Amino acid sequence: MFEYRLTAPLLPGLLIFLLPAFAAYPWKMPIGNSLTLPFLTLLIILFCSLRYPGILFSPIVFLAGLSCDLFTRSPPGYWTFLFLMALTCARGTTQIVEARGRAIGWICFLLTLVVITFLGWVIASLYQGHWQTPHAMMTGMGLALILLPFPALLLTGLEDRLVLHADKKEKRYRW
Amino acid sequence: MSGASIQRELLAVMFRKISSKRERFRIRTMHGRRPARHNSSLRGVLLFGLLLLSLILLILGKSGNRQLARWQSTARDLATPVLELTSIPAGYIQRSFDRMQRFYDINRKLGELQNENRRLRAMKWQMEKLERNNIRLKALLNSAREARLKFVSGHIISGSPGLFGQHMLLNVGQRDGIKSGYAVINAQGFIGRTVSTGYRSSRILLLTDKTSRVPISIGKQGIRGVAVGTGASLPKIDFLPDHAPIYEGDSVFTSGHGGDLPKGLRVGTVKKVGDEWYITPGARSEGTEYVSVLYFKQPGLAQQP
């Protein structure tokens, strides 16, 4: 259990700090869209917060947002706000997910995603002073959704491994 | 109460405690979910405070707060080693994909290159002849010799077109003698100019950015105009004389007017879209890894900060 507690927040924490740094690289691939990797970070925050509530602390998410703003040359506070909004939405829907099951969880996940993408588009438009074409945001989000299974598999794989280990210990100490 | 009933009561309490502990443990391990904590309201307040702080940062950024800009510049400088570090694996992935793509393109390109090589060989002797003529004519005119351009090459550590302008971050800065306003080129031509410099990094404003304005000359007649960034891939040509004789495919170069940029840097070719004239940039900023910054100081003009 100790290993789980220690390592569980480490991987998502590392991922949400590393991905924005990779977003800064001038990619020639479709992920070169400067929004894909920040959106993927947002998806990881949402995914982790819904699946493992309490694993990501808001100050960590805040710092990850600031670094994302810095690396993607976005105005300070832009990705920070969106990441924190994702965390807020996830915290609000956790109880619904726990009560209603996984299918409802995925619906909540997608709904939250749509709301945050829309919010991001509105803030970007207000900041620039004119309506942005939503094309770039939708492409970024679409590509991030396609890429999500990779970090998700990594996270769930780690969970399975650690939980299995914890279960063995539980059996040993079972009354 | 008898001793036996007290014992039973104690056992019941202990069993309830153990059950609830085991239940909490089961929930935590099987579903990875932790039971609600009592300090959730405190965490809510913290989250709300951080949301508010990020909004304040957004507003300060929009209002152009100088202190915030200074912090950003310092943070960017501090982040440069991190970006350089992440660019190593990212570069490796990118190069692997490039190699795969190149493998598919190689046959098609081979034929094209052979044709181009033949054409270039034919052009070479013409160039040499023209160069000799040029030297002779310049000597006859007694014209002033243009300054040789010095440059420093750097590695792009961050940059791809985004929602908030088209910028790139370069790993050379004030310590390499870079100042704001210097032209930045790659092998294909002009890509932008430096707009802000830190000690070891500088930000490049790309030709395609909405705020970019570059004086240009078009075609063999050297018609003057201004390349205006549109935020999209094609900059627009503005301030053209009426009925200017320009045609699609004409070459576009920097004109050097205004004294900010050197003359004759290749910008791209003319393209007509509807009734408007645009430039297809010769140098693609996407995927560019290395660029050169030209030290350029026009004699007689005030030096840039």
Short mmCIF file of C-alpha atoms in Angstrom, two decimals:
data_model
loop_
_atom_site.label_atom_id
_atom_site.label_comp_id
_atom_site.label_asym_id
_atom_site.label_seq_id
_atom_site.Cartn_x
_atom_site.Cartn_y
_atom_site.Cartn_z
CA MET A 1 0.00 0.00 0.00
CA PHE A 2 2.90 2.31 0.82
CA GLU A 3 4.42 1.76 -2.62
CA TYR A 4 1.08 2.53 -4.22
CA ARG A 5 0.65 5.73 -2.25
CA LEU A 6 4.18 6.77 -3.05
CA THR A 7 4.31 5.96 -6.75
CA ALA A 8 0.70 6.52 -7.83
CA PRO A 9 0.86 10.35 -7.91
CA LEU A 10 4.37 10.28 -9.34
CA LEU A 11 3.59 9.10 -12.87
CA PRO A 12 0.67 11.47 -13.61
CA GLY A 13 2.68 14.28 -11.99
CA LEU A 14 5.66 13.54 -14.23
CA LEU A 15 3.45 13.24 -17.29
CA ILE A 16 1.69 16.57 -16.78
CA PHE A 17 5.03 18.36 -16.37
CA LEU A 18 6.84 16.61 -19.22
CA LEU A 19 4.21 16.75 -21.96
CA PRO A 20 4.09 20.58 -22.17
CA ALA A 21 7.90 20.61 -22.46
CA PHE A 22 7.59 18.30 -25.46
CA ALA A 23 4.86 20.57 -26.87
CA ALA A 24 7.51 23.25 -27.27
CA TYR A 25 9.50 21.18 -29.77
CA PRO A 26 8.95 22.19 -33.42
CA TRP A 27 7.40 18.91 -34.58
CA LYS A 28 6.83 18.21 -38.27
CA MET A 29 4.24 15.58 -37.39
CA PRO A 30 0.51 16.18 -36.83
CA ILE A 31 1.22 16.53 -33.10
CA GLY A 32 3.12 19.66 -34.11
CA ASN A 33 -0.20 21.40 -33.61
CA SER A 34 0.78 23.41 -30.54
CA LEU A 35 -2.50 22.50 -28.85
CA THR A 36 -2.28 18.70 -29.04
CA LEU A 37 0.15 18.01 -26.21
CA PRO A 38 -1.34 20.64 -23.83
CA PHE A 39 -4.76 19.11 -24.51
CA LEU A 40 -3.31 15.66 -23.87
CA THR A 41 -2.03 16.98 -20.53
CA LEU A 42 -5.52 18.28 -19.80
CA LEU A 43 -6.99 14.88 -20.68
CA ILE A 44 -4.55 13.15 -18.32
CA ILE A 45 -5.53 15.53 -15.52
CA LEU A 46 -9.21 14.84 -16.19
CA PHE A 47 -8.67 11.08 -16.53
CA CYS A 48 -6.63 10.83 -13.34
CA SER A 49 -8.95 13.06 -11.33
CA LEU A 50 -12.00 11.02 -12.35
CA ARG A 51 -10.37 7.62 -11.89
CA TYR A 52 -8.18 8.31 -8.89
CA PRO A 53 -9.75 11.24 -7.00
CA GLY A 54 -7.33 13.13 -4.80
CA ILE A 55 -4.24 11.90 -6.60
CA LEU A 56 -3.45 15.24 -8.23
CA PHE A 57 -3.15 18.22 -5.90
CA SER A 58 -4.33 21.57 -7.17
CA PRO A 59 -0.97 23.36 -6.57
CA ILE A 60 0.75 20.68 -8.71
CA VAL A 61 -1.83 21.22 -11.47
CA PHE A 62 -1.37 24.99 -11.12
CA LEU A 63 2.41 24.69 -11.57
CA ALA A 64 1.96 22.31 -14.51
CA GLY A 65 -0.37 24.89 -16.09
CA LEU A 66 2.14 27.68 -15.60
CA SER A 67 4.92 25.61 -17.17
CA CYS A 68 2.60 24.74 -20.05
CA ASP A 69 1.89 28.47 -20.58
CA LEU A 70 5.60 29.13 -20.58
CA PHE A 71 6.53 26.33 -22.97
CA THR A 72 3.69 26.90 -25.44
CA ARG A 73 4.09 30.69 -25.34
CA SER A 74 0.44 31.10 -24.32
CA PRO A 75 -0.55 34.03 -22.09
CA PRO A 76 0.26 33.28 -18.43
CA GLY A 77 -2.76 31.74 -16.77
CA TYR A 78 -4.43 30.34 -19.90
CA TRP A 79 -3.61 26.63 -19.61
CA THR A 80 -3.39 27.04 -15.82
CA PHE A 81 -7.04 28.09 -15.76
CA LEU A 82 -8.13 25.29 -18.12
CA PHE A 83 -6.21 22.61 -16.16
CA LEU A 84 -7.70 23.81 -12.88
CA MET A 85 -11.17 23.91 -14.46
CA ALA A 86 -10.66 20.28 -15.52
CA LEU A 87 -9.73 19.40 -11.94
CA THR A 88 -12.77 21.28 -10.60
CA CYS A 89 -15.14 19.56 -13.05
CA ALA A 90 -13.63 16.17 -12.24
CA ARG A 91 -14.05 16.74 -8.49
CA GLY A 92 -17.66 17.77 -9.06
CA THR A 93 -18.47 14.62 -11.02
CA THR A 94 -16.55 12.07 -8.94
CA GLN A 95 -19.52 11.22 -6.74
CA ILE A 96 -21.81 10.76 -9.74
CA VAL A 97 -19.26 8.44 -11.31
CA GLU A 98 -18.89 6.42 -8.11
CA ALA A 99 -22.63 6.06 -7.75
CA ARG A 100 -23.56 5.39 -11.38
CA GLY A 101 -20.63 3.40 -12.75
CA ARG A 102 -18.06 3.56 -15.51
CA ALA A 103 -20.36 4.28 -18.50
CA ILE A 104 -21.65 7.42 -16.83
CA GLY A 105 -18.04 8.22 -15.97
CA TRP A 106 -17.05 8.24 -19.63
CA ILE A 107 -20.06 10.39 -20.52
CA CYS A 108 -19.05 12.85 -17.78
CA PHE A 109 -15.49 12.76 -19.12
CA LEU A 110 -16.58 13.65 -22.66
CA LEU A 111 -19.05 16.32 -21.50
CA THR A 112 -16.39 17.97 -19.34
CA LEU A 113 -14.02 17.86 -22.28
CA VAL A 114 -16.50 19.63 -24.57
CA VAL A 115 -17.17 22.28 -21.93
CA ILE A 116 -13.47 22.94 -21.32
CA THR A 117 -12.65 23.07 -25.05
CA PHE A 118 -15.45 25.57 -25.52
CA LEU A 119 -14.22 27.57 -22.53
CA GLY A 120 -10.68 27.54 -23.94
CA TRP A 121 -11.94 28.80 -27.29
CA VAL A 122 -13.97 31.59 -25.64
CA ILE A 123 -11.03 32.73 -23.48
CA ALA A 124 -8.64 32.66 -26.47
CA SER A 125 -11.13 34.70 -28.51
CA LEU A 126 -11.68 37.23 -25.72
CA TYR A 127 -7.93 37.52 -25.18
CA GLN A 128 -7.27 38.13 -28.88
CA GLY A 129 -10.24 40.49 -29.26
CA HIS A 130 -11.83 38.56 -32.12
CA TRP A 131 -13.43 35.16 -32.60
CA GLN A 132 -10.83 32.49 -33.28
CA THR A 133 -11.50 29.76 -35.81
CA PRO A 134 -12.37 26.73 -33.68
CA HIS A 135 -10.64 24.47 -36.23
CA ALA A 136 -7.22 24.51 -34.49
CA MET A 137 -8.70 23.73 -31.08
CA MET A 138 -10.87 20.93 -32.42
CA THR A 139 -7.92 19.40 -34.30
CA GLY A 140 -5.74 19.64 -31.19
CA MET A 141 -8.42 18.06 -29.03
CA GLY A 142 -9.15 15.33 -31.59
CA LEU A 143 -5.49 14.36 -31.85
CA ALA A 144 -5.14 14.43 -28.07
CA LEU A 145 -8.13 12.07 -27.76
CA ILE A 146 -6.50 9.72 -30.25
CA LEU A 147 -3.26 9.79 -28.23
CA LEU A 148 -5.00 9.40 -24.83
CA PRO A 149 -5.02 5.54 -24.79
CA PHE A 150 -1.19 5.49 -24.56
CA PRO A 151 -0.83 7.40 -21.26
CA ALA A 152 -4.09 5.83 -20.02
CA LEU A 153 -2.70 2.34 -20.59
CA LEU A 154 0.49 3.35 -18.86
CA LEU A 155 -1.41 4.65 -15.83
CA THR A 156 -3.84 1.74 -15.57
CA GLY A 157 -0.97 -0.72 -16.08
CA LEU A 158 0.84 0.82 -13.16
CA GLU A 159 -2.34 0.73 -11.09
CA ASP A 160 -2.90 -2.98 -11.83
CA ARG A 161 0.65 -3.85 -10.92
CA LEU A 162 0.63 -1.90 -7.67
CA VAL A 163 -2.87 -2.95 -6.64
CA LEU A 164 -1.97 -6.61 -7.25
CA HIS A 165 0.99 -6.14 -4.97
CA ALA A 166 -1.19 -4.46 -2.34
CA ASP A 167 -3.77 -7.28 -2.62
CA LYS A 168 -1.15 -9.92 -1.85
CA LYS A 169 -0.21 -7.99 1.26
CA GLU A 170 -3.85 -7.68 2.21
CA LYS A 171 -4.27 -11.46 1.99
CA ARG A 172 -1.25 -11.96 4.20
CA TYR A 173 -2.71 -9.72 6.89
CA ARG A 174 -6.31 -10.89 6.46
CA TRP A 175 -8.08 -11.78 9.72
CA MET B 1 -23.74 -5.44 32.95
CA SER B 2 -22.12 -8.85 33.14
CA GLY B 3 -18.53 -9.56 32.13
CA ALA B 4 -19.65 -11.71 29.18
CA SER B 5 -21.90 -8.98 27.73
CA ILE B 6 -19.09 -6.39 28.06
CA GLN B 7 -16.78 -8.76 26.24
CA ARG B 8 -19.39 -9.29 23.49
CA GLU B 9 -19.88 -5.52 23.16
CA LEU B 10 -16.11 -4.93 22.89
CA LEU B 11 -15.76 -7.62 20.22
CA ALA B 12 -18.62 -6.11 18.23
CA VAL B 13 -16.97 -2.67 18.33
CA MET B 14 -13.63 -4.15 17.29
CA PHE B 15 -15.25 -6.08 14.43
CA ARG B 16 -17.03 -2.94 13.18
CA LYS B 17 -13.72 -1.06 13.27
CA ILE B 18 -11.88 -3.82 11.39
CA SER B 19 -14.68 -4.10 8.82
CA SER B 20 -14.73 -0.41 8.13
CA LYS B 21 -10.92 -0.37 7.86
CA ARG B 22 -10.95 -3.31 5.46
CA GLU B 23 -13.75 -1.74 3.46
CA ARG B 24 -11.83 1.52 3.10
CA PHE B 25 -8.70 -0.42 2.14
CA ARG B 26 -10.65 -2.45 -0.44
CA ILE B 27 -12.13 0.66 -2.05
CA ARG B 28 -8.76 2.34 -2.14
CA THR B 29 -6.87 -0.60 -3.65
CA MET B 30 -9.43 -2.09 -6.01
CA HIS B 31 -10.75 1.12 -7.48
CA GLY B 32 -7.95 3.44 -6.63
CA ARG B 33 -10.43 5.76 -4.94
CA ARG B 34 -9.89 7.25 -1.57
CA PRO B 35 -12.67 7.92 0.88
CA ALA B 36 -13.74 11.53 1.24
CA ARG B 37 -11.58 13.50 3.62
CA HIS B 38 -12.62 16.06 6.15
CA ASN B 39 -10.36 18.74 4.71
CA SER B 40 -12.21 18.76 1.38
CA SER B 41 -13.54 22.27 2.06
CA LEU B 42 -9.98 23.52 2.57
CA ARG B 43 -8.94 21.94 -0.70
CA GLY B 44 -11.97 23.53 -2.37
CA VAL B 45 -10.90 26.96 -1.11
CA LEU B 46 -7.36 26.34 -2.33
CA LEU B 47 -8.62 25.30 -5.76
CA PHE B 48 -10.87 28.34 -5.99
CA GLY B 49 -7.96 30.59 -4.96
CA LEU B 50 -5.71 29.10 -7.63
CA LEU B 51 -8.44 29.50 -10.27
CA LEU B 52 -8.75 33.15 -9.27
CA LEU B 53 -4.97 33.57 -9.39
CA SER B 54 -4.80 32.14 -12.91
CA LEU B 55 -7.55 34.56 -14.02
CA ILE B 56 -5.60 37.46 -12.48
CA LEU B 57 -2.49 36.29 -14.36
CA LEU B 58 -4.49 36.24 -17.61
CA ILE B 59 -5.73 39.78 -17.04
CA LEU B 60 -2.25 41.03 -16.10
CA GLY B 61 -0.83 39.36 -19.21
CA LYS B 62 -3.43 41.04 -21.40
CA SER B 63 -2.78 44.44 -19.84
CA GLY B 64 0.93 44.06 -20.67
CA ASN B 65 2.19 44.18 -17.09
CA ARG B 66 5.95 44.81 -17.26
CA GLN B 67 6.81 42.94 -14.07
CA LEU B 68 5.01 39.85 -15.35
CA ALA B 69 6.81 40.12 -18.71
CA ARG B 70 10.13 40.34 -16.85
CA TRP B 71 9.26 37.24 -14.80
CA GLN B 72 8.27 35.43 -17.97
CA SER B 73 11.56 36.32 -19.61
CA THR B 74 13.49 35.07 -16.58
CA ALA B 75 11.41 31.89 -16.43
CA ARG B 76 11.99 31.35 -20.15
CA ASP B 77 15.71 31.71 -19.60
CA LEU B 78 15.57 29.22 -16.72
CA ALA B 79 13.49 26.81 -18.81
CA THR B 80 15.95 26.86 -21.70
CA PRO B 81 18.06 23.93 -20.36
CA VAL B 82 14.87 21.89 -19.78
CA LEU B 83 13.75 22.55 -23.34
CA GLU B 84 17.18 21.66 -24.67
CA LEU B 85 17.04 18.44 -22.69
CA THR B 86 13.58 17.48 -23.94
CA SER B 87 14.56 18.36 -27.49
CA ILE B 88 17.05 15.45 -27.44
CA PRO B 89 14.47 12.61 -27.27
CA ALA B 90 11.96 14.67 -29.26
CA GLY B 91 14.57 15.23 -31.96
CA TYR B 92 15.34 11.53 -31.99
CA ILE B 93 11.64 10.67 -32.48
CA GLN B 94 11.29 13.35 -35.15
CA ARG B 95 14.37 12.15 -37.02
CA SER B 96 13.12 8.55 -36.93
CA PHE B 97 9.83 9.63 -38.49
CA ASP B 98 11.72 11.76 -41.00
CA ARG B 99 13.88 8.80 -41.98
CA MET B 100 10.79 6.69 -42.56
CA GLN B 101 9.19 9.40 -44.64
CA ARG B 102 12.40 9.98 -46.57
CA PHE B 103 12.55 6.32 -47.46
CA TYR B 104 9.22 6.66 -49.26
CA ASP B 105 10.12 9.96 -50.92
CA ILE B 106 13.62 9.03 -52.03
CA ASN B 107 12.80 7.50 -55.42
CA ARG B 108 10.52 10.35 -56.44
CA LYS B 109 13.09 12.92 -55.41
CA LEU B 110 15.98 11.22 -57.17
CA GLY B 111 14.54 11.95 -60.63
CA GLU B 112 13.77 15.54 -59.65
CA LEU B 113 17.28 16.07 -58.30
CA GLN B 114 18.92 14.69 -61.42
CA ASN B 115 16.92 17.15 -63.55
CA GLU B 116 17.74 20.00 -61.17
CA ASN B 117 21.42 19.10 -61.22
CA ARG B 118 21.50 19.28 -65.01
CA ARG B 119 19.77 22.65 -64.92
CA LEU B 120 22.11 24.00 -62.23
CA ARG B 121 25.21 22.91 -64.14
CA ALA B 122 23.94 24.80 -67.14
CA MET B 123 23.29 27.85 -64.98
CA LYS B 124 26.67 27.75 -63.26
CA TRP B 125 28.72 29.08 -66.16
CA GLN B 126 26.08 31.79 -66.76
CA MET B 127 26.38 32.84 -63.13
CA GLU B 128 30.14 33.05 -63.32
CA LYS B 129 29.87 35.22 -66.40
CA LEU B 130 27.31 37.49 -64.70
CA GLU B 131 29.46 37.77 -61.57
CA ARG B 132 32.43 38.88 -63.64
CA ASN B 133 30.22 41.42 -65.41
CA ASN B 134 28.84 42.63 -62.09
CA ILE B 135 32.31 43.22 -60.62
CA ARG B 136 33.36 45.08 -63.75
CA LEU B 137 30.24 47.28 -63.81
CA LYS B 138 30.47 48.05 -60.09
CA ALA B 139 34.03 49.11 -60.56
CA LEU B 140 32.90 51.41 -63.37
CA LEU B 141 30.15 52.94 -61.20
CA ASN B 142 32.45 53.27 -58.20
CA SER B 143 29.52 52.15 -56.01
CA ALA B 144 29.78 51.61 -52.26
CA ARG B 145 30.54 48.05 -51.27
CA GLU B 146 27.81 46.37 -49.25
CA ALA B 147 28.77 45.24 -45.81
CA ARG B 148 29.42 41.52 -45.35
CA LEU B 149 26.81 40.02 -43.10
CA LYS B 150 27.97 38.24 -40.00
CA PHE B 151 25.72 35.70 -38.40
CA VAL B 152 25.30 33.31 -35.52
CA SER B 153 23.47 30.00 -35.85
CA GLY B 154 21.20 28.62 -33.17
CA HIS B 155 18.89 25.76 -32.37
CA ILE B 156 15.12 26.26 -32.29
CA ILE B 157 14.12 25.01 -28.85
CA SER B 158 10.47 25.88 -28.94
CA GLY B 159 8.08 26.92 -31.59
CA SER B 160 5.14 25.97 -33.70
CA PRO B 161 2.23 28.16 -34.82
CA GLY B 162 -0.25 28.58 -32.00
CA LEU B 163 -3.41 30.41 -31.06
CA PHE B 164 -1.53 33.35 -29.62
CA GLY B 165 0.76 34.38 -32.42
CA GLN B 166 3.52 32.73 -34.35
CA HIS B 167 6.77 32.82 -32.44
CA MET B 168 9.80 30.64 -31.98
CA LEU B 169 12.35 30.44 -29.21
CA LEU B 170 16.01 30.24 -30.13
CA ASN B 171 18.88 29.14 -27.86
CA VAL B 172 21.08 32.18 -28.59
CA GLY B 173 20.60 35.50 -26.85
CA GLN B 174 22.34 38.58 -25.54
CA ARG B 175 25.48 36.63 -24.60
CA ASP B 176 25.91 35.92 -28.34
CA GLY B 177 25.36 39.54 -29.25
CA ILE B 178 21.76 39.17 -30.39
CA LYS B 179 19.52 42.24 -30.20
CA SER B 180 15.89 42.89 -31.07
CA GLY B 181 15.13 43.39 -34.75
CA TYR B 182 17.79 41.11 -36.26
CA ALA B 183 16.78 39.08 -39.32
CA VAL B 184 16.51 35.31 -38.93
CA ILE B 185 17.03 33.00 -41.91
CA ASN B 186 17.32 29.32 -42.65
CA ALA B 187 18.61 27.53 -45.73
CA GLN B 188 15.50 28.48 -47.71
CA GLY B 189 15.41 32.16 -46.81
CA PHE B 190 13.94 34.70 -44.42
CA ILE B 191 11.70 33.37 -41.66
CA GLY B 192 11.32 36.30 -39.26
CA ARG B 193 13.10 38.64 -36.90
CA THR B 194 14.08 38.69 -33.26
CA VAL B 195 11.65 40.61 -31.05
CA SER B 196 12.88 40.03 -27.53
CA THR B 197 16.13 38.70 -26.19
CA GLY B 198 17.06 37.08 -22.92
CA TYR B 199 20.60 36.33 -21.82
CA ARG B 200 20.72 32.99 -23.62
CA SER B 201 17.48 32.83 -25.57
CA SER B 202 15.65 35.04 -28.03
CA ARG B 203 12.12 35.07 -29.36
CA ILE B 204 11.57 35.20 -33.13
CA LEU B 205 8.48 36.82 -34.60
CA LEU B 206 7.68 34.80 -37.70
CA LEU B 207 6.90 36.41 -41.07
CA THR B 208 3.42 34.90 -40.87
CA ASP B 209 2.49 36.44 -37.49
CA LYS B 210 -0.34 38.95 -37.54
CA THR B 211 1.88 41.73 -36.21
CA SER B 212 4.73 41.14 -38.68
CA ARG B 213 5.45 43.83 -41.33
CA VAL B 214 8.41 43.38 -43.70
CA PRO B 215 9.35 45.77 -46.53
CA ILE B 216 9.81 43.75 -49.72
CA SER B 217 10.74 44.11 -53.36
CA ILE B 218 9.01 41.97 -55.94
CA GLY B 219 10.18 40.51 -59.21
CA LYS B 220 12.88 41.68 -61.57
CA GLN B 221 11.52 45.23 -61.52
CA GLY B 222 11.91 45.42 -57.77
CA ILE B 223 8.39 46.69 -57.08
CA ARG B 224 8.09 47.79 -53.49
CA GLY B 225 5.51 46.51 -51.07
CA VAL B 226 5.06 45.32 -47.52
CA ALA B 227 4.61 41.69 -46.49
CA VAL B 228 1.87 41.72 -43.86
CA GLY B 229 1.45 38.63 -41.68
CA THR B 230 -2.07 37.19 -41.60
CA GLY B 231 -1.71 34.59 -38.86
CA ALA B 232 -2.17 31.93 -41.57
CA SER B 233 0.50 30.30 -43.73
CA LEU B 234 0.48 32.97 -46.47
CA PRO B 235 1.50 36.59 -45.69
CA LYS B 236 -0.35 39.22 -47.70
CA ILE B 237 1.34 41.80 -49.96
CA ASP B 238 0.16 45.30 -49.07
CA PHE B 239 0.96 48.88 -50.08
CA LEU B 240 1.53 47.96 -53.73
CA PRO B 241 1.49 50.76 -56.34
CA ASP B 242 -1.66 50.84 -58.52
CA HIS B 243 -1.56 48.40 -61.45
CA ALA B 244 1.82 47.09 -60.35
CA PRO B 245 3.11 44.61 -62.94
CA ILE B 246 3.53 41.60 -60.71
CA TYR B 247 2.77 38.03 -61.63
CA GLU B 248 2.25 34.76 -59.89
CA GLY B 249 5.59 33.06 -59.26
CA ASP B 250 7.62 36.30 -59.08
CA SER B 251 10.37 36.13 -56.49
CA VAL B 252 10.06 38.25 -53.35
CA PHE B 253 13.06 39.60 -51.44
CA THR B 254 13.53 41.93 -48.49
CA SER B 255 13.94 45.44 -49.82
CA GLY B 256 16.01 46.78 -46.93
CA HIS B 257 13.84 49.90 -46.75
CA GLY B 258 13.56 51.35 -43.31
CA GLY B 259 17.03 50.06 -42.51
CA ASP B 260 15.79 47.37 -40.12
CA LEU B 261 16.60 44.37 -42.26
CA PRO B 262 19.31 43.63 -44.81
CA LYS B 263 18.44 43.86 -48.48
CA GLY B 264 18.01 40.84 -50.74
CA LEU B 265 17.01 38.08 -48.34
CA ARG B 266 14.76 35.61 -50.11
CA VAL B 267 11.20 35.77 -48.73
CA GLY B 268 9.26 33.59 -51.17
CA THR B 269 7.18 33.76 -54.34
CA VAL B 270 4.05 35.68 -55.29
CA LYS B 271 0.72 33.89 -55.23
CA LYS B 272 -2.67 35.28 -56.25
CA VAL B 273 -5.72 34.33 -54.20
CA GLY B 274 -8.88 35.97 -55.51
CA ASP B 275 -8.02 39.65 -56.04
CA GLU B 276 -5.36 39.71 -53.37
CA TRP B 277 -1.64 39.06 -53.69
CA TYR B 278 0.01 36.77 -51.18
CA ILE B 279 3.46 35.31 -50.63
CA THR B 280 4.22 31.62 -50.52
CA PRO B 281 7.13 31.69 -48.02
CA GLY B 282 10.32 30.14 -49.33
CA ALA B 283 11.35 29.07 -45.84
CA ARG B 284 8.99 26.88 -43.88
CA SER B 285 9.19 27.58 -40.17
CA GLU B 286 7.54 24.25 -39.27
CA GLY B 287 10.13 21.62 -38.63
CA THR B 288 13.04 24.05 -38.84
CA GLU B 289 15.73 22.97 -36.38
CA TYR B 290 18.58 25.40 -37.01
CA VAL B 291 18.46 29.04 -38.06
CA SER B 292 20.96 31.86 -38.44
CA VAL B 293 20.57 35.32 -36.96
CA LEU B 294 22.15 38.06 -39.06
CA TYR B 295 23.95 40.85 -37.27
CA PHE B 296 22.82 43.89 -39.16
CA LYS B 297 23.43 47.48 -38.28
CA GLN B 298 22.54 50.07 -40.88
CA PRO B 299 25.11 52.85 -40.76
CA GLY B 300 23.66 56.15 -39.61
CA LEU B 301 20.60 54.66 -37.92
CA ALA B 302 19.95 54.66 -34.20
CA GLN B 303 20.94 51.37 -32.60
CA GLN B 304 18.15 49.14 -31.36
CA PRO B 305 17.99 48.39 -27.63
#
